[in-house]
Short mmCIF file of N, CA and C and ligand atoms in Angstrom, two decimals:
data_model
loop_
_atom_site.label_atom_id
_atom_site.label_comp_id
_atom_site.label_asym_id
_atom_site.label_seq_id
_atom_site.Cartn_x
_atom_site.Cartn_y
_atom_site.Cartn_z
N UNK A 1217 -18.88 9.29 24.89
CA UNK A 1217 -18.26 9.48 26.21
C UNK A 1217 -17.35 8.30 26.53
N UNK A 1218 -16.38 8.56 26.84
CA UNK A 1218 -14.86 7.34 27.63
C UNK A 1218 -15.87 7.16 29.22
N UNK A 1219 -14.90 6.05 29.19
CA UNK A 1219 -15.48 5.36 30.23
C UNK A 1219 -14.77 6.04 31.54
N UNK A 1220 -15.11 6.62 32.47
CA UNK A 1220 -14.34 6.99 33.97
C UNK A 1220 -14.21 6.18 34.91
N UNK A 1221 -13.26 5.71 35.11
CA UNK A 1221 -12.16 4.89 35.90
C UNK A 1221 -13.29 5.36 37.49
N UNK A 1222 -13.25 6.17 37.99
CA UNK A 1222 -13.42 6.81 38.83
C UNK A 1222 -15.07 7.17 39.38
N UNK A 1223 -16.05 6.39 38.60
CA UNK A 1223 -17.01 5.94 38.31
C UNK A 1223 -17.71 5.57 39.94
N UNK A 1224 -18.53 5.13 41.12
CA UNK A 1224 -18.89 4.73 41.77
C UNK A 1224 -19.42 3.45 41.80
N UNK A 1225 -19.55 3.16 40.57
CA UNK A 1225 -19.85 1.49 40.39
C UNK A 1225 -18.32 0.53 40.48
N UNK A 1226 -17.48 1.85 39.80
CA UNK A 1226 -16.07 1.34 39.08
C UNK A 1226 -15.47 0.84 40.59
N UNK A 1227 -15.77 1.78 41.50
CA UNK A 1227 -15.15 1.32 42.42
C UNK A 1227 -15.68 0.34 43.18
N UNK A 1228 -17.00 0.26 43.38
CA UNK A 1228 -17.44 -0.97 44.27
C UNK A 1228 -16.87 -2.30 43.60
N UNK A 1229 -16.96 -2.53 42.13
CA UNK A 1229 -16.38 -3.03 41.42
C UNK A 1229 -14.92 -4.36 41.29
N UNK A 1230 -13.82 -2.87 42.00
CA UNK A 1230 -12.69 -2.86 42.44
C UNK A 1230 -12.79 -3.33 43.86
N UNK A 1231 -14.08 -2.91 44.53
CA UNK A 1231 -13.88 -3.51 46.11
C UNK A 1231 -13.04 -1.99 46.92
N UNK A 1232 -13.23 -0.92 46.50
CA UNK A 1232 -12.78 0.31 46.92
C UNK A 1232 -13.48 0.74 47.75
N UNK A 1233 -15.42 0.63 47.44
CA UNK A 1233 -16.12 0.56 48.60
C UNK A 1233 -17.04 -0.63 48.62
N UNK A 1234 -17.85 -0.62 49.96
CA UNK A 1234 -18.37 -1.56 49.95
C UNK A 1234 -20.04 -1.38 49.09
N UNK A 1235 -20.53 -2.71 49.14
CA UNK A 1235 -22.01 -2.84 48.48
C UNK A 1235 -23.21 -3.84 49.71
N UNK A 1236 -24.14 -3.74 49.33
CA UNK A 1236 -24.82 -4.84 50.03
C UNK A 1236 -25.14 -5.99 48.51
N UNK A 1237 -24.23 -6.94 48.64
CA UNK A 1237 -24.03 -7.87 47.23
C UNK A 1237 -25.62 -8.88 47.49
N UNK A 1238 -25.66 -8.65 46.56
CA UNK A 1238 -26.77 -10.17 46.14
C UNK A 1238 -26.60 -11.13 45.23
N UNK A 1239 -25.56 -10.64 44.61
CA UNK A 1239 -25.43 -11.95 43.10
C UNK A 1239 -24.14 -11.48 42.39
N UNK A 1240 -23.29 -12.11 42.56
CA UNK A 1240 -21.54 -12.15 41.89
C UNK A 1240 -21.62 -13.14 40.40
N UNK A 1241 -21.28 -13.42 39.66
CA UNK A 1241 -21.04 -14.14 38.83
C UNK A 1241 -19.65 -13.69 37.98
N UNK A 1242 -19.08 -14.07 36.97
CA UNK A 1242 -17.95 -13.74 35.99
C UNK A 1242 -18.86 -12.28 35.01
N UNK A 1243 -20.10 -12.69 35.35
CA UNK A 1243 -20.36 -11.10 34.04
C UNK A 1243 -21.02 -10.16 34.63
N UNK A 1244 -21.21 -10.32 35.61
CA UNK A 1244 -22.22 -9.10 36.81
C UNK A 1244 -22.22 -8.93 38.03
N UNK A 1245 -22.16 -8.17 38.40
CA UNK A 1245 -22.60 -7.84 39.98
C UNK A 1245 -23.80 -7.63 40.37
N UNK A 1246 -24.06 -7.78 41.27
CA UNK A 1246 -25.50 -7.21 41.66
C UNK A 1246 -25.56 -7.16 43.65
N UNK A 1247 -26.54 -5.92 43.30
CA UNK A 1247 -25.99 -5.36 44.99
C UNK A 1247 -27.84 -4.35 45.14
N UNK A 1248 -27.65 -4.10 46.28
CA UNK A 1248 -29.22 -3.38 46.72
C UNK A 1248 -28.74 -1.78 46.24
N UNK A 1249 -29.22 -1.14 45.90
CA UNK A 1249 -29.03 0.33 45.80
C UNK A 1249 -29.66 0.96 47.06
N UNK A 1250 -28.77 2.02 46.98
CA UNK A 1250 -28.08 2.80 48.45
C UNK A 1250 -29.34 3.64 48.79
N UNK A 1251 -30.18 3.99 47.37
CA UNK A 1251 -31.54 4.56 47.99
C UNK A 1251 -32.57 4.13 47.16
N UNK A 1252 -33.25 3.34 48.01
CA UNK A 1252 -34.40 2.46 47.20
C UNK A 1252 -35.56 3.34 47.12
N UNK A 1253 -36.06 2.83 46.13
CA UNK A 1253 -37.56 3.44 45.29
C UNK A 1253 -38.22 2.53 45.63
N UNK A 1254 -38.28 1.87 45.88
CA UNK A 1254 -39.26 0.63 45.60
C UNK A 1254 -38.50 -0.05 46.86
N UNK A 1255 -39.82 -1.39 47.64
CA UNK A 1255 -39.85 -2.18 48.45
C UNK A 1255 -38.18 -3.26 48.64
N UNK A 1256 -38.28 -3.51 46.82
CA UNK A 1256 -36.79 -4.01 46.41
C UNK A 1256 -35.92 -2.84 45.50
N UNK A 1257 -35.08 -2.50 45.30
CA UNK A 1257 -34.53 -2.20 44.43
C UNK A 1257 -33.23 -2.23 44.29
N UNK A 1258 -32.90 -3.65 43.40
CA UNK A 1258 -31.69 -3.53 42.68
C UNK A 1258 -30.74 -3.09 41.57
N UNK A 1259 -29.72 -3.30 41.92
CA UNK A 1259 -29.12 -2.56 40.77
C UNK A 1259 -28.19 -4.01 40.15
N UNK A 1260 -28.19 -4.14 38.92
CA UNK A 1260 -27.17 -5.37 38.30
C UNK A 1260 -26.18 -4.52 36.95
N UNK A 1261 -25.21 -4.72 37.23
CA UNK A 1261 -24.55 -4.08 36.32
C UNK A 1261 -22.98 -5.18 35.54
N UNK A 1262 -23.08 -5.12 34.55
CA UNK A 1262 -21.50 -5.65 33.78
C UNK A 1262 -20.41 -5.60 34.70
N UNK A 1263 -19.53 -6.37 34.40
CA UNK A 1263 -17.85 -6.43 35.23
C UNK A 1263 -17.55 -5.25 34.32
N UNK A 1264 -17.44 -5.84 32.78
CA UNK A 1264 -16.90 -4.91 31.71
C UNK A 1264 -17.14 -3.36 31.93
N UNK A 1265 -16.42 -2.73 31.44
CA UNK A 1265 -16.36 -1.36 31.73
C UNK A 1265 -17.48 -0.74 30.08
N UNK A 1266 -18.32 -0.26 30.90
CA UNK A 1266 -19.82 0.39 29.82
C UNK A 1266 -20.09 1.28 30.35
N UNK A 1267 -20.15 2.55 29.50
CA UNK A 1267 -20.60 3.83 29.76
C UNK A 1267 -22.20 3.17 30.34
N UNK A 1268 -22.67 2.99 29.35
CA UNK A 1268 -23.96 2.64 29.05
C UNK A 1268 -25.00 1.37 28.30
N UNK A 1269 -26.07 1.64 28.10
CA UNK A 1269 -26.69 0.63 27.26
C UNK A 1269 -26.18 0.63 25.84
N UNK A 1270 -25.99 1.86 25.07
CA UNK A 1270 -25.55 1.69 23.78
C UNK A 1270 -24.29 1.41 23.41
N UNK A 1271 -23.21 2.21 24.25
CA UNK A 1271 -21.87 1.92 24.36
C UNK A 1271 -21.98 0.20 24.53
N UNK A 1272 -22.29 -0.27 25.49
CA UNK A 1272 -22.65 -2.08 25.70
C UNK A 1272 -22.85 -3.05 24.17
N UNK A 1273 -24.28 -2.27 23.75
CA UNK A 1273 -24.93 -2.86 22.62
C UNK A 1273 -23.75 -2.94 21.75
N UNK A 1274 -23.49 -1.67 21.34
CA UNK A 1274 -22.22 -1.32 20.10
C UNK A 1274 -20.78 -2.23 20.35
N UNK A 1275 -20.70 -2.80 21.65
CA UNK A 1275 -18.64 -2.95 22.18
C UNK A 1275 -18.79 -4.64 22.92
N UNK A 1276 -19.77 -5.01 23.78
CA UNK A 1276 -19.60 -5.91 24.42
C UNK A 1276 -19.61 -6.85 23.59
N UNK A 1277 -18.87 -7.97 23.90
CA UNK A 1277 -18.81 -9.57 23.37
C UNK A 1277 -20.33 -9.96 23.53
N UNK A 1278 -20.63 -10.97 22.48
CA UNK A 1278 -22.07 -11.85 22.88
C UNK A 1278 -22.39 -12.85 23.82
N UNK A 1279 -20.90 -12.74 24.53
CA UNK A 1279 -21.55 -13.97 26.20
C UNK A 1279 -21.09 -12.80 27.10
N UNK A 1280 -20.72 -11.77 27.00
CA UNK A 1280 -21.25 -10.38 28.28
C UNK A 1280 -22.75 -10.03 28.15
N UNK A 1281 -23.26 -10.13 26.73
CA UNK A 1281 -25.04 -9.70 26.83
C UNK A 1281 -25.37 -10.72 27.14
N UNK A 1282 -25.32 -12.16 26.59
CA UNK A 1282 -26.23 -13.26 27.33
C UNK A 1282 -26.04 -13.29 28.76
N UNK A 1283 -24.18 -12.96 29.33
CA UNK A 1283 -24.51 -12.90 30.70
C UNK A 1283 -25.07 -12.05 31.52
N UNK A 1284 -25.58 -10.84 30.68
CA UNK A 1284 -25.99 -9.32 31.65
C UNK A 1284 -27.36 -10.46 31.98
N UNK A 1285 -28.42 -10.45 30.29
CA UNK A 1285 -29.60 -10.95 30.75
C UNK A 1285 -30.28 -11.94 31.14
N UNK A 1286 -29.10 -12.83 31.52
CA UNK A 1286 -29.39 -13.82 32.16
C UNK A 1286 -29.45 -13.57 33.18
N UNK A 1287 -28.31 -13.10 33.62
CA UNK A 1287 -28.22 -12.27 35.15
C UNK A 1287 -29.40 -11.97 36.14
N UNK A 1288 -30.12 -11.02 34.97
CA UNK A 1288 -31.45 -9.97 35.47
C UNK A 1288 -32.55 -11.34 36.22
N UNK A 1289 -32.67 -12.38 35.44
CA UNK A 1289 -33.29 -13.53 35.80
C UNK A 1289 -32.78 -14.33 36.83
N UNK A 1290 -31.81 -14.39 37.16
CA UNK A 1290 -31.12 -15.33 38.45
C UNK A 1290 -31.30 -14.40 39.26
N UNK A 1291 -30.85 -12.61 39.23
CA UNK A 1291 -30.72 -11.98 39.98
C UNK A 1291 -32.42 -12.13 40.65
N UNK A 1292 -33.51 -11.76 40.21
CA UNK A 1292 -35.17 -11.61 40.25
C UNK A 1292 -35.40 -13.20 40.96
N UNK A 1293 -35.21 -14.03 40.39
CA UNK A 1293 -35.10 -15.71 41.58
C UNK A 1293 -34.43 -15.16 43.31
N UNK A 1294 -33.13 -14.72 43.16
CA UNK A 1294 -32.49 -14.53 44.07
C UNK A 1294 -33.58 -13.53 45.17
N UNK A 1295 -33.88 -12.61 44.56
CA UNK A 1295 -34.46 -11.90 45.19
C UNK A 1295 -36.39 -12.23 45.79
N UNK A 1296 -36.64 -13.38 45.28
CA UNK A 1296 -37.84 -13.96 45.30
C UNK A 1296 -39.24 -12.50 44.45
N UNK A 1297 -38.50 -12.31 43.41
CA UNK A 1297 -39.80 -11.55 42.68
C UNK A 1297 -39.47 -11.57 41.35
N UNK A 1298 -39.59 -12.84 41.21
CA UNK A 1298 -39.38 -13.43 39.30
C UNK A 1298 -40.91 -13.88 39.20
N UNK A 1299 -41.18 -14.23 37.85
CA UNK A 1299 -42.28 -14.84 37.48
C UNK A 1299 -42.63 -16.17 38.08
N UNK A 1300 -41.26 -16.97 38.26
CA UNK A 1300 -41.51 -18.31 38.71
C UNK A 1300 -41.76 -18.57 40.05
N UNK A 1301 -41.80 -17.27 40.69
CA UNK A 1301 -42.74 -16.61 42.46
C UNK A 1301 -43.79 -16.62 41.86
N UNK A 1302 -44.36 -15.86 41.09
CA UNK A 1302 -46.26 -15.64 40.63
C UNK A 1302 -45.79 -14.02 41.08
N UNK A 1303 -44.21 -13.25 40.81
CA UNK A 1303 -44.83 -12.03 41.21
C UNK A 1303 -44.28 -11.13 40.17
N UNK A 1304 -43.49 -10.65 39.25
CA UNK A 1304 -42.72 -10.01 38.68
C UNK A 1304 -42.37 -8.52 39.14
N UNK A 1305 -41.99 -8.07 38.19
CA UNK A 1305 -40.97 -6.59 39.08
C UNK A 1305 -40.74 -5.85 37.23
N UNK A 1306 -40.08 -4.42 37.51
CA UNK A 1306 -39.92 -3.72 36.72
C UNK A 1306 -38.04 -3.51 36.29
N UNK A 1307 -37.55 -3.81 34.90
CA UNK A 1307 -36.10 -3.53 34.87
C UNK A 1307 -36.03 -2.43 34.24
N UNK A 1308 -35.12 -1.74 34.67
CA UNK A 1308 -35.40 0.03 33.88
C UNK A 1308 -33.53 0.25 33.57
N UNK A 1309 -33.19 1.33 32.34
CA UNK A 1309 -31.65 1.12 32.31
C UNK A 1309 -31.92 3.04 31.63
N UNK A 1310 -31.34 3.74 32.69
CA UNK A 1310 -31.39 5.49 32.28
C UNK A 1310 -30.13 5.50 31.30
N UNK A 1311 -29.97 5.59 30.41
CA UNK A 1311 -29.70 6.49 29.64
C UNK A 1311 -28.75 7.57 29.19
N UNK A 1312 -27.56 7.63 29.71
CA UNK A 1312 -27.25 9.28 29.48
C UNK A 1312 -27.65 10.53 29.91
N UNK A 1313 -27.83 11.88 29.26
CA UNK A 1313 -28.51 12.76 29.86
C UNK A 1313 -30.15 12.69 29.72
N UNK A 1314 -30.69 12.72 29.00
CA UNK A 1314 -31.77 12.53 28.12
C UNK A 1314 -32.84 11.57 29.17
N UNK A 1315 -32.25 10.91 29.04
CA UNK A 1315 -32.48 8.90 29.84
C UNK A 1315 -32.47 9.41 31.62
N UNK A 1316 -31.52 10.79 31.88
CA UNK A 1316 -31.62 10.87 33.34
C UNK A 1316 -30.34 9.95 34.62
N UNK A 1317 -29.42 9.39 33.51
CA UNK A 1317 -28.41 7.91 34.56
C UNK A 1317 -27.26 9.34 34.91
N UNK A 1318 -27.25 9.22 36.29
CA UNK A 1318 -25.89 9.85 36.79
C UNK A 1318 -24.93 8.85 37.31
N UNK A 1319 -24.79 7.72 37.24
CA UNK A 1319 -23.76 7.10 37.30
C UNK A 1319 -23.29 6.66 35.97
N UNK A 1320 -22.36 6.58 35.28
CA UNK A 1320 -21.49 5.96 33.99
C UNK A 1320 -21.02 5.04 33.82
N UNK A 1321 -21.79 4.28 34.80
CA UNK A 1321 -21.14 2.80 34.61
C UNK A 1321 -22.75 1.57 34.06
N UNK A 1322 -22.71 1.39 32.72
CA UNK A 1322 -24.22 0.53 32.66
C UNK A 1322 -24.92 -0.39 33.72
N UNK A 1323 -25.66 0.16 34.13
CA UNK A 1323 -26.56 -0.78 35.15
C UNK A 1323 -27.79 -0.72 34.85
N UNK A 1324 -28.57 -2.12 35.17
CA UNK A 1324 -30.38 -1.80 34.96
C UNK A 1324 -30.46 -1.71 36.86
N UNK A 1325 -31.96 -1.24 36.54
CA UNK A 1325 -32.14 -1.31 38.16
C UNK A 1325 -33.00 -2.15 38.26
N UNK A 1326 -33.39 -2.69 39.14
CA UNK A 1326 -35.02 -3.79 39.68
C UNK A 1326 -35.79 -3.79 40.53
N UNK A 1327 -37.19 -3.20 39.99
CA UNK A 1327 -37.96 -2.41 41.36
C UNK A 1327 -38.95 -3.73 41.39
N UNK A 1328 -38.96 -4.11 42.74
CA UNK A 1328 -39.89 -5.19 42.90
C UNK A 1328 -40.56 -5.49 44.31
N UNK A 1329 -41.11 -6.20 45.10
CA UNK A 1329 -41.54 -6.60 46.04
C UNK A 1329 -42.78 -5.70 46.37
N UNK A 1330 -43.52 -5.28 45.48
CA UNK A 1330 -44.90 -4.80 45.56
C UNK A 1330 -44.83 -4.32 44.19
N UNK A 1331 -46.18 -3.89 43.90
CA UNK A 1331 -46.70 -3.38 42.32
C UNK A 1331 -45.87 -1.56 42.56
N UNK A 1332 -45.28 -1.79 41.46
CA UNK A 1332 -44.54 -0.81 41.49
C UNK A 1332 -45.27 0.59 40.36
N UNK A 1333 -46.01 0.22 40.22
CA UNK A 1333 -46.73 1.73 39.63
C UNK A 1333 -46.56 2.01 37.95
N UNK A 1334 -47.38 3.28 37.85
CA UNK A 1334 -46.99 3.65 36.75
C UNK A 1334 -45.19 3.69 36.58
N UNK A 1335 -45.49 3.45 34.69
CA UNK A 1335 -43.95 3.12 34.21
C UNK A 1335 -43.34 4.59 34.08
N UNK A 1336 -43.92 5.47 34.17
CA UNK A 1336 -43.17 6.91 33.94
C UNK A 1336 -44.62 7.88 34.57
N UNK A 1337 -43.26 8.42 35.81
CA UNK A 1337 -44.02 9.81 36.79
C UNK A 1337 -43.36 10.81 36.65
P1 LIG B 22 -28.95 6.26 37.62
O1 LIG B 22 -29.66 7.55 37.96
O2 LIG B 22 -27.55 6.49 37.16
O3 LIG B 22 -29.75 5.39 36.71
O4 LIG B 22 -28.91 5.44 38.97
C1 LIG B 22 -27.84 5.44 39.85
C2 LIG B 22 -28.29 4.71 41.10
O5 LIG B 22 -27.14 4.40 41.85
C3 LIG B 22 -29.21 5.53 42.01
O6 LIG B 22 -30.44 4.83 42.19
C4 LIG B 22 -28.42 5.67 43.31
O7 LIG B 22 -29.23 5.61 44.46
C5 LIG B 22 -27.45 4.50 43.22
N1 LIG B 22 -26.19 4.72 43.90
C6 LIG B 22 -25.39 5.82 43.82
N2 LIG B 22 -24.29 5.67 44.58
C7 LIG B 22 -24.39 4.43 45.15
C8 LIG B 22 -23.54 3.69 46.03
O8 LIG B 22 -22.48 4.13 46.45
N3 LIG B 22 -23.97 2.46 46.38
C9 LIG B 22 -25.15 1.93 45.94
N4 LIG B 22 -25.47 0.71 46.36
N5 LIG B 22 -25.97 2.60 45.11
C10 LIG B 22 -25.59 3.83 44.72
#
């Protein structure tokens, strides 16, 4: 799958719409998602344009992955539910069809601020 310009991440991205931001850097964004599952739930996603996790794996440079997963860790500090709280949280990244992701732009999400449950309902 090509990447769509036209994407909903693509545009917050662009600043086309708005986000509730939590963490900017040169390799990620990160913002609250618009309908939370969980107590926290963020979403952190690449600047770079990624269908997905594999498209990513297969295309991105090796300081866009050190910066995604570094990210996930500043982002989880930021949000006070990293390990170095005493609390951790769950990172989940859908997939395609299969996987369940209706947006096309790679993002993990981050469910945190209480025990977030079984890993698959
Ligand atoms: P996926 O199912 O693709 O893994 O997850 C897409 C996520 O994006 C969903 O959890 C959905 O609530 C979130 N989302 C969709 N549109 C918007 C939006 O315009 N703003 C924000 N902040 N989140 C969105």
């Amino acid at each position: 799958m090509s990447y769509d310009d036209s994407n909903i991440f693509a545009k917050i991205l662009r600043g086309e719409i708005p986000c509730n931001k939590i963490y900017e850097d040169e390799f990620i964004l990160s913002f609250h998602d618009i309908n939370p599952k969980k107590k926290i739930h963020a979403l952190v996603i690449p600047k770079g344009k990624y269908v997905d996790l594999d498209d990513f794996s297969l295309n991105a440079a090796p300081e866009e992955m050190v910066g995604l997963i570094k990210g996930l860790n500043i982002v989880a500090k930021k949000l006070g539910i990293s390990t170095e709280e005493g609390k951790g949280y769950r990172v989940l990244a859908n997939i395609s069809d299969h996987g369940g992701q209706e947006v096309p732009h790679l993002h993990f999400h981050l469910f945190g601020g209480e025990k977030v449950g079984k890993m698959v309902e």
